[in-house]
Amino acid sequence: RKQKGKNSFRRRFEEFWRVLVKECEGDLLYDEDNSGGHYSVELSETFEKLFNYVIAIGGKAPRSARVAGTIAGLELVCGLLDAVVPQVDARSTAERQLAALEKGSKSKSSAKAMRVQLEKTQDIAHKKIQTLQEGMNKLFIGVFAHRNRDVDASLRAYCMQLLAKWIYSYPDYFLKDTYLKYLGWMINDKDESDRLAAVSSLTSMYESLGDYKSSLEAFTLRFEARYLQLCMDVSGPVATEAIALLG
């Protein structure tokens, strides 16, 4: 019962950080400026301070602080990722509508007004995407890049699980060697649970990225020999998962 309560608290703690970003999207997440007809946006001072605090906590010596800081930092990335998806959609929609407008037969005056509005929508979405990506990168460098090498195997595994989720949720940003290499490195971890987490994460990633398989070719070739070795891993669960990965 005590373990069940602990797991329940952790789930709520993880969810809190994602919900925090969602609830603050309307105003507290951004500092926006429309003065002079020029739109600019950056993360609010409140969130910048929050990120700095989370990064500092995640780097503390006590395990409890590192766990809390790691969960907060990585779940904040999930929240920012949820926020970036509608902005990507808005930018893509505006781009398609602008292209259609160029081919359309609307009057010059109405077409011009519509073009101005669509370009504004496109610009706002693009700048918000850049701002959110900067926030994700700050947390990645400040939290993930340190805790994926933590002495605590459970923290390393947690990092891999979240990284795989980011990659297949937002491949246009995360599907690059800068991030993929961490999954590749983790399949060599001395801890069985971490190797299993890495291989399981890779399996999920390959299954979810059917349209992006060409982007994974170089990564696959780089680690293919290791995938084969893992099929004979001393750990039965790791070997089984590796066979599924290659299946």
mmCIF file of C-alpha atoms in Angstrom:
data_model
loop_
_atom_site.group_PDB
_atom_site.id
_atom_site.type_symbol
_atom_site.label_atom_id
_atom_site.label_comp_id
_atom_site.label_asym_id
_atom_site.label_seq_id
_atom_site.Cartn_x
_atom_site.Cartn_y
_atom_site.Cartn_z
ATOM 1 C CA ARG A 1 0.000 0.000 0.000
ATOM 2 C CA LYS A 2 2.865 2.368 0.802
ATOM 3 C CA GLN A 3 4.431 1.703 -2.640
ATOM 4 C CA LYS A 4 1.060 2.273 -4.327
ATOM 5 C CA GLY A 5 0.736 5.650 -2.605
ATOM 6 C CA LYS A 6 4.282 6.558 -3.613
ATOM 7 C CA ASN A 7 3.586 5.710 -7.262
ATOM 8 C CA SER A 8 0.359 7.701 -7.183
ATOM 9 C CA PHE A 9 2.187 10.746 -5.821
ATOM 10 C CA ARG A 10 4.835 10.450 -8.512
ATOM 11 C CA ARG A 11 2.226 10.309 -11.286
ATOM 12 C CA ARG A 12 0.558 13.438 -9.921
ATOM 13 C CA PHE A 13 3.924 15.167 -9.566
ATOM 14 C CA GLU A 14 4.801 14.345 -13.185
ATOM 15 C CA GLU A 15 1.412 15.529 -14.425
ATOM 16 C CA PHE A 16 1.639 18.773 -12.476
ATOM 17 C CA TRP A 17 4.479 20.129 -14.599
ATOM 18 C CA ARG A 18 2.767 19.328 -17.895
ATOM 19 C CA VAL A 19 -0.498 20.872 -16.721
ATOM 20 C CA LEU A 20 1.379 23.932 -15.434
ATOM 21 C CA VAL A 21 2.640 24.727 -18.941
ATOM 22 C CA LYS A 22 -0.792 24.112 -20.463
ATOM 23 C CA GLU A 23 -2.569 26.352 -17.950
ATOM 24 C CA CYS A 24 -0.039 29.154 -18.447
ATOM 25 C CA GLU A 25 -0.060 29.083 -22.260
ATOM 26 C CA GLY A 26 -2.536 31.927 -22.527
ATOM 27 C CA ASP A 27 -0.459 34.594 -20.787
ATOM 28 C CA LEU A 28 2.111 33.550 -18.173
ATOM 29 C CA LEU A 29 4.226 31.362 -20.463
ATOM 30 C CA TYR A 30 5.267 34.126 -22.843
ATOM 31 C CA ASP A 31 6.432 37.728 -22.785
ATOM 32 C CA GLU A 32 4.974 39.128 -26.020
ATOM 33 C CA ASP A 33 5.500 42.536 -27.601
ATOM 34 C CA ASN A 34 3.505 43.922 -30.520
ATOM 35 C CA SER A 35 4.747 47.487 -30.365
ATOM 36 C CA GLY A 36 5.611 49.243 -33.604
ATOM 37 C CA GLY A 37 3.815 46.636 -35.664
ATOM 38 C CA HIS A 38 6.617 44.158 -35.016
ATOM 39 C CA TYR A 39 5.855 40.976 -33.074
ATOM 40 C CA SER A 40 8.415 39.499 -30.713
ATOM 41 C CA VAL A 41 8.096 36.785 -28.073
ATOM 42 C CA GLU A 42 10.250 35.081 -25.471
ATOM 43 C CA LEU A 43 9.663 32.896 -22.470
ATOM 44 C CA SER A 44 8.377 34.888 -19.533
ATOM 45 C CA GLU A 45 10.701 35.855 -16.723
ATOM 46 C CA THR A 46 8.623 33.624 -14.429
ATOM 47 C CA PHE A 47 9.312 30.531 -16.521
ATOM 48 C CA GLU A 48 12.961 31.425 -17.043
ATOM 49 C CA LYS A 49 13.377 31.582 -13.269
ATOM 50 C CA LEU A 50 11.456 28.339 -12.867
ATOM 51 C CA PHE A 51 13.715 26.575 -15.379
ATOM 52 C CA ASN A 52 16.830 27.873 -13.629
ATOM 53 C CA TYR A 53 15.510 26.668 -10.273
ATOM 54 C CA VAL A 54 14.624 23.215 -11.627
ATOM 55 C CA ILE A 55 18.063 22.879 -13.242
ATOM 56 C CA ALA A 56 19.744 23.854 -9.970
ATOM 57 C CA ILE A 57 17.676 21.370 -7.926
ATOM 58 C CA GLY A 58 18.398 18.576 -10.414
ATOM 59 C CA GLY A 59 22.121 19.079 -9.912
ATOM 60 C CA LYS A 60 22.093 18.778 -6.121
ATOM 61 C CA ALA A 61 23.850 15.891 -4.374
ATOM 62 C CA PRO A 62 20.943 14.339 -2.424
ATOM 63 C CA ARG A 63 19.150 11.721 -4.522
ATOM 64 C CA SER A 64 15.717 13.077 -3.568
ATOM 65 C CA ALA A 65 16.650 16.507 -4.986
ATOM 66 C CA ARG A 66 18.040 15.010 -8.193
ATOM 67 C CA VAL A 67 14.913 12.909 -8.690
ATOM 68 C CA ALA A 68 12.590 15.864 -8.092
ATOM 69 C CA GLY A 69 14.597 18.163 -10.343
ATOM 70 C CA THR A 70 14.857 15.548 -13.092
ATOM 71 C CA ILE A 71 11.147 14.769 -13.094
ATOM 72 C CA ALA A 72 10.232 18.456 -13.088
ATOM 73 C CA GLY A 73 12.698 19.333 -15.856
ATOM 74 C CA LEU A 74 11.822 16.480 -18.195
ATOM 75 C CA GLU A 75 8.067 16.817 -17.677
ATOM 76 C CA LEU A 76 8.348 20.548 -18.376
ATOM 77 C CA VAL A 77 9.891 19.577 -21.718
ATOM 78 C CA CYS A 78 6.811 17.395 -22.318
ATOM 79 C CA GLY A 79 4.620 20.388 -21.519
ATOM 80 C CA LEU A 80 6.537 22.633 -23.918
ATOM 81 C CA LEU A 81 6.304 19.919 -26.558
ATOM 82 C CA ASP A 82 2.513 19.825 -26.118
ATOM 83 C CA ALA A 83 2.477 23.594 -26.534
ATOM 84 C CA VAL A 84 4.590 23.577 -29.697
ATOM 85 C CA VAL A 85 2.392 21.122 -31.645
ATOM 86 C CA PRO A 86 -0.552 23.524 -32.212
ATOM 87 C CA GLN A 87 1.908 26.250 -33.215
ATOM 88 C CA VAL A 88 3.468 23.932 -35.803
ATOM 89 C CA ASP A 89 -0.029 23.159 -37.106
ATOM 90 C CA ALA A 90 -0.935 26.868 -37.221
ATOM 91 C CA ARG A 91 2.233 27.694 -39.158
ATOM 92 C CA SER A 92 1.662 24.838 -41.634
ATOM 93 C CA THR A 93 -1.960 25.873 -42.167
ATOM 94 C CA ALA A 94 -0.962 29.486 -42.805
ATOM 95 C CA GLU A 95 1.722 28.368 -45.268
ATOM 96 C CA ARG A 96 -0.787 26.238 -47.202
ATOM 97 C CA GLN A 97 -3.335 29.040 -47.269
ATOM 98 C CA LEU A 98 -0.735 31.519 -48.507
ATOM 99 C CA ALA A 99 0.238 29.124 -51.292
ATOM 100 C CA ALA A 100 -3.427 28.674 -52.234
ATOM 101 C CA LEU A 101 -3.938 32.422 -52.148
ATOM 102 C CA GLU A 102 -1.204 32.904 -54.718
ATOM 103 C CA LYS A 103 -3.081 30.602 -57.089
ATOM 104 C CA GLY A 104 -6.526 31.999 -56.320
ATOM 105 C CA SER A 105 -8.586 34.533 -58.218
ATOM 106 C CA LYS A 106 -9.618 36.856 -55.406
ATOM 107 C CA SER A 107 -9.620 40.608 -55.957
ATOM 108 C CA LYS A 108 -6.318 42.312 -55.309
ATOM 109 C CA SER A 109 -7.589 44.259 -52.294
ATOM 110 C CA SER A 110 -9.138 41.263 -50.512
ATOM 111 C CA ALA A 111 -6.158 39.070 -51.372
ATOM 112 C CA LYS A 112 -3.765 41.632 -49.969
ATOM 113 C CA ALA A 113 -5.660 41.903 -46.659
ATOM 114 C CA MET A 114 -5.835 38.132 -46.356
ATOM 115 C CA ARG A 115 -2.146 37.770 -47.173
ATOM 116 C CA VAL A 116 -1.207 40.258 -44.457
ATOM 117 C CA GLN A 117 -3.271 38.344 -41.878
ATOM 118 C CA LEU A 118 -1.879 34.962 -42.892
ATOM 119 C CA GLU A 119 1.700 36.229 -42.845
ATOM 120 C CA LYS A 120 1.087 37.631 -39.361
ATOM 121 C CA THR A 121 -0.310 34.277 -38.176
ATOM 122 C CA GLN A 122 2.652 32.484 -39.721
ATOM 123 C CA ASP A 123 5.144 34.862 -38.099
ATOM 124 C CA ILE A 124 3.597 34.584 -34.634
ATOM 125 C CA ALA A 125 3.483 30.778 -34.802
ATOM 126 C CA HIS A 126 7.069 30.578 -36.073
ATOM 127 C CA LYS A 127 8.421 32.794 -33.300
ATOM 128 C CA LYS A 128 6.520 30.897 -30.625
ATOM 129 C CA ILE A 129 7.940 27.637 -31.992
ATOM 130 C CA GLN A 130 11.467 29.044 -31.764
ATOM 131 C CA THR A 131 10.836 30.262 -28.211
ATOM 132 C CA LEU A 132 9.461 26.902 -27.077
ATOM 133 C CA GLN A 133 12.358 25.064 -28.715
ATOM 134 C CA GLU A 134 14.812 27.298 -26.876
ATOM 135 C CA GLY A 135 13.090 26.380 -23.606
ATOM 136 C CA MET A 136 13.224 22.652 -24.424
ATOM 137 C CA ASN A 137 16.892 22.921 -25.322
ATOM 138 C CA LYS A 138 17.709 24.777 -22.102
ATOM 139 C CA LEU A 139 16.116 22.032 -20.026
ATOM 140 C CA PHE A 140 17.692 19.320 -22.144
ATOM 141 C CA ILE A 141 21.178 20.726 -21.609
ATOM 142 C CA GLY A 142 20.580 21.656 -17.965
ATOM 143 C CA VAL A 143 18.802 18.485 -16.829
ATOM 144 C CA PHE A 144 18.831 15.604 -19.298
ATOM 145 C CA ALA A 145 22.452 15.915 -20.433
ATOM 146 C CA HIS A 146 23.586 15.475 -16.812
ATOM 147 C CA ARG A 147 21.033 13.065 -15.387
ATOM 148 C CA ASN A 148 21.255 10.546 -18.237
ATOM 149 C CA ARG A 149 24.684 9.783 -16.716
ATOM 150 C CA ASP A 150 23.442 9.758 -13.119
ATOM 151 C CA VAL A 151 24.708 7.082 -10.732
ATOM 152 C CA ASP A 152 21.054 6.152 -10.158
ATOM 153 C CA ALA A 153 20.072 3.598 -12.810
ATOM 154 C CA SER A 154 16.363 4.430 -12.458
ATOM 155 C CA LEU A 155 17.036 8.068 -13.344
ATOM 156 C CA ARG A 156 19.040 7.043 -16.409
ATOM 157 C CA ALA A 157 16.198 4.772 -17.532
ATOM 158 C CA TYR A 158 13.643 7.530 -16.980
ATOM 159 C CA CYS A 159 15.703 9.876 -19.150
ATOM 160 C CA MET A 160 15.720 7.333 -21.986
ATOM 161 C CA GLN A 161 11.981 6.730 -21.799
ATOM 162 C CA LEU A 162 11.229 10.434 -22.028
ATOM 163 C CA LEU A 163 13.760 11.020 -24.796
ATOM 164 C CA ALA A 164 12.150 8.311 -26.945
ATOM 165 C CA LYS A 165 8.752 9.925 -26.327
ATOM 166 C CA TRP A 166 10.066 13.322 -27.449
ATOM 167 C CA ILE A 167 11.627 11.866 -30.582
ATOM 168 C CA TYR A 168 8.505 10.163 -31.872
ATOM 169 C CA SER A 169 6.200 12.970 -30.687
ATOM 170 C CA TYR A 170 8.205 15.753 -32.363
ATOM 171 C CA PRO A 171 10.568 14.134 -34.890
ATOM 172 C CA ASP A 172 11.054 17.332 -36.884
ATOM 173 C CA TYR A 173 13.030 18.682 -33.937
ATOM 174 C CA PHE A 174 14.314 15.704 -31.940
ATOM 175 C CA LEU A 175 15.050 13.224 -34.725
ATOM 176 C CA LYS A 176 18.684 14.187 -35.158
ATOM 177 C CA ASP A 177 22.008 12.814 -33.972
ATOM 178 C CA THR A 178 22.214 15.439 -31.217
ATOM 179 C CA TYR A 179 19.489 13.505 -29.387
ATOM 180 C CA LEU A 180 19.527 10.030 -30.933
ATOM 181 C CA LYS A 181 23.085 9.352 -29.821
ATOM 182 C CA TYR A 182 21.995 9.180 -26.169
ATOM 183 C CA LEU A 183 19.768 6.191 -26.934
ATOM 184 C CA GLY A 184 22.644 4.573 -28.789
ATOM 185 C CA TRP A 185 25.000 5.074 -25.878
ATOM 186 C CA MET A 186 22.532 3.730 -23.326
ATOM 187 C CA ILE A 187 22.287 0.290 -24.974
ATOM 188 C CA ASN A 188 25.859 -0.208 -23.710
ATOM 189 C CA ASP A 189 24.957 0.599 -20.093
ATOM 190 C CA LYS A 190 26.277 -1.874 -17.530
ATOM 191 C CA ASP A 191 22.934 -1.943 -15.753
ATOM 192 C CA GLU A 192 20.418 -4.460 -17.123
ATOM 193 C CA SER A 193 17.388 -2.249 -16.420
ATOM 194 C CA ASP A 194 18.935 0.644 -18.331
ATOM 195 C CA ARG A 195 19.793 -1.499 -21.345
ATOM 196 C CA LEU A 196 16.238 -2.805 -21.303
ATOM 197 C CA ALA A 197 14.825 0.740 -21.074
ATOM 198 C CA ALA A 198 17.002 1.866 -23.977
ATOM 199 C CA VAL A 199 16.118 -1.091 -26.223
ATOM 200 C CA SER A 200 12.411 -0.786 -25.365
ATOM 201 C CA SER A 201 12.561 2.925 -26.146
ATOM 202 C CA LEU A 202 14.230 2.205 -29.475
ATOM 203 C CA THR A 203 11.553 -0.377 -30.327
ATOM 204 C CA SER A 204 8.801 2.159 -29.614
ATOM 205 C CA MET A 205 10.628 4.803 -31.614
ATOM 206 C CA TYR A 206 11.068 2.650 -34.722
ATOM 207 C CA GLU A 207 7.423 1.534 -34.565
ATOM 208 C CA SER A 208 6.182 5.130 -34.284
ATOM 209 C CA LEU A 209 8.382 6.686 -36.976
ATOM 210 C CA GLY A 210 7.380 4.781 -40.090
ATOM 211 C CA ASP A 211 7.341 7.955 -42.199
ATOM 212 C CA TYR A 212 10.802 8.940 -40.952
ATOM 213 C CA LYS A 213 12.685 5.678 -41.439
ATOM 214 C CA SER A 214 15.000 7.241 -44.017
ATOM 215 C CA SER A 215 16.095 9.732 -41.349
ATOM 216 C CA LEU A 216 17.092 6.837 -39.098
ATOM 217 C CA GLU A 217 19.271 5.026 -41.638
ATOM 218 C CA ALA A 218 22.596 6.503 -40.516
ATOM 219 C CA PHE A 219 21.744 5.916 -36.848
ATOM 220 C CA THR A 220 20.668 2.325 -37.544
ATOM 221 C CA LEU A 221 23.845 1.544 -39.486
ATOM 222 C CA ARG A 222 25.949 3.004 -36.694
ATOM 223 C CA PHE A 223 24.402 0.760 -34.005
ATOM 224 C CA GLU A 224 23.189 -2.246 -36.017
ATOM 225 C CA ALA A 225 26.076 -4.472 -34.898
ATOM 226 C CA ARG A 226 25.269 -3.665 -31.271
ATOM 227 C CA TYR A 227 21.581 -4.510 -31.863
ATOM 228 C CA LEU A 228 22.692 -7.977 -33.014
ATOM 229 C CA GLN A 229 24.929 -8.419 -29.973
ATOM 230 C CA LEU A 230 22.032 -7.534 -27.685
ATOM 231 C CA CYS A 231 20.088 -10.507 -29.027
ATOM 232 C CA MET A 232 22.563 -12.614 -27.018
ATOM 233 C CA ASP A 233 22.620 -10.366 -23.958
ATOM 234 C CA VAL A 234 23.203 -12.022 -20.592
ATOM 235 C CA SER A 235 19.829 -10.623 -19.570
ATOM 236 C CA GLY A 236 16.899 -12.603 -20.971
ATOM 237 C CA PRO A 237 14.489 -9.620 -21.082
ATOM 238 C CA VAL A 238 17.070 -7.466 -22.892
ATOM 239 C CA ALA A 239 17.764 -10.222 -25.435
ATOM 240 C CA THR A 240 14.028 -10.735 -26.008
ATOM 241 C CA GLU A 241 13.456 -7.024 -26.523
ATOM 242 C CA ALA A 242 16.440 -6.805 -28.882
ATOM 243 C CA ILE A 243 14.983 -9.612 -31.024
ATOM 244 C CA ALA A 244 11.682 -7.673 -31.116
ATOM 245 C CA LEU A 245 13.635 -4.549 -32.103
ATOM 246 C CA LEU A 246 15.128 -6.343 -35.109
ATOM 247 C CA GLY A 247 11.889 -8.145 -35.966
#
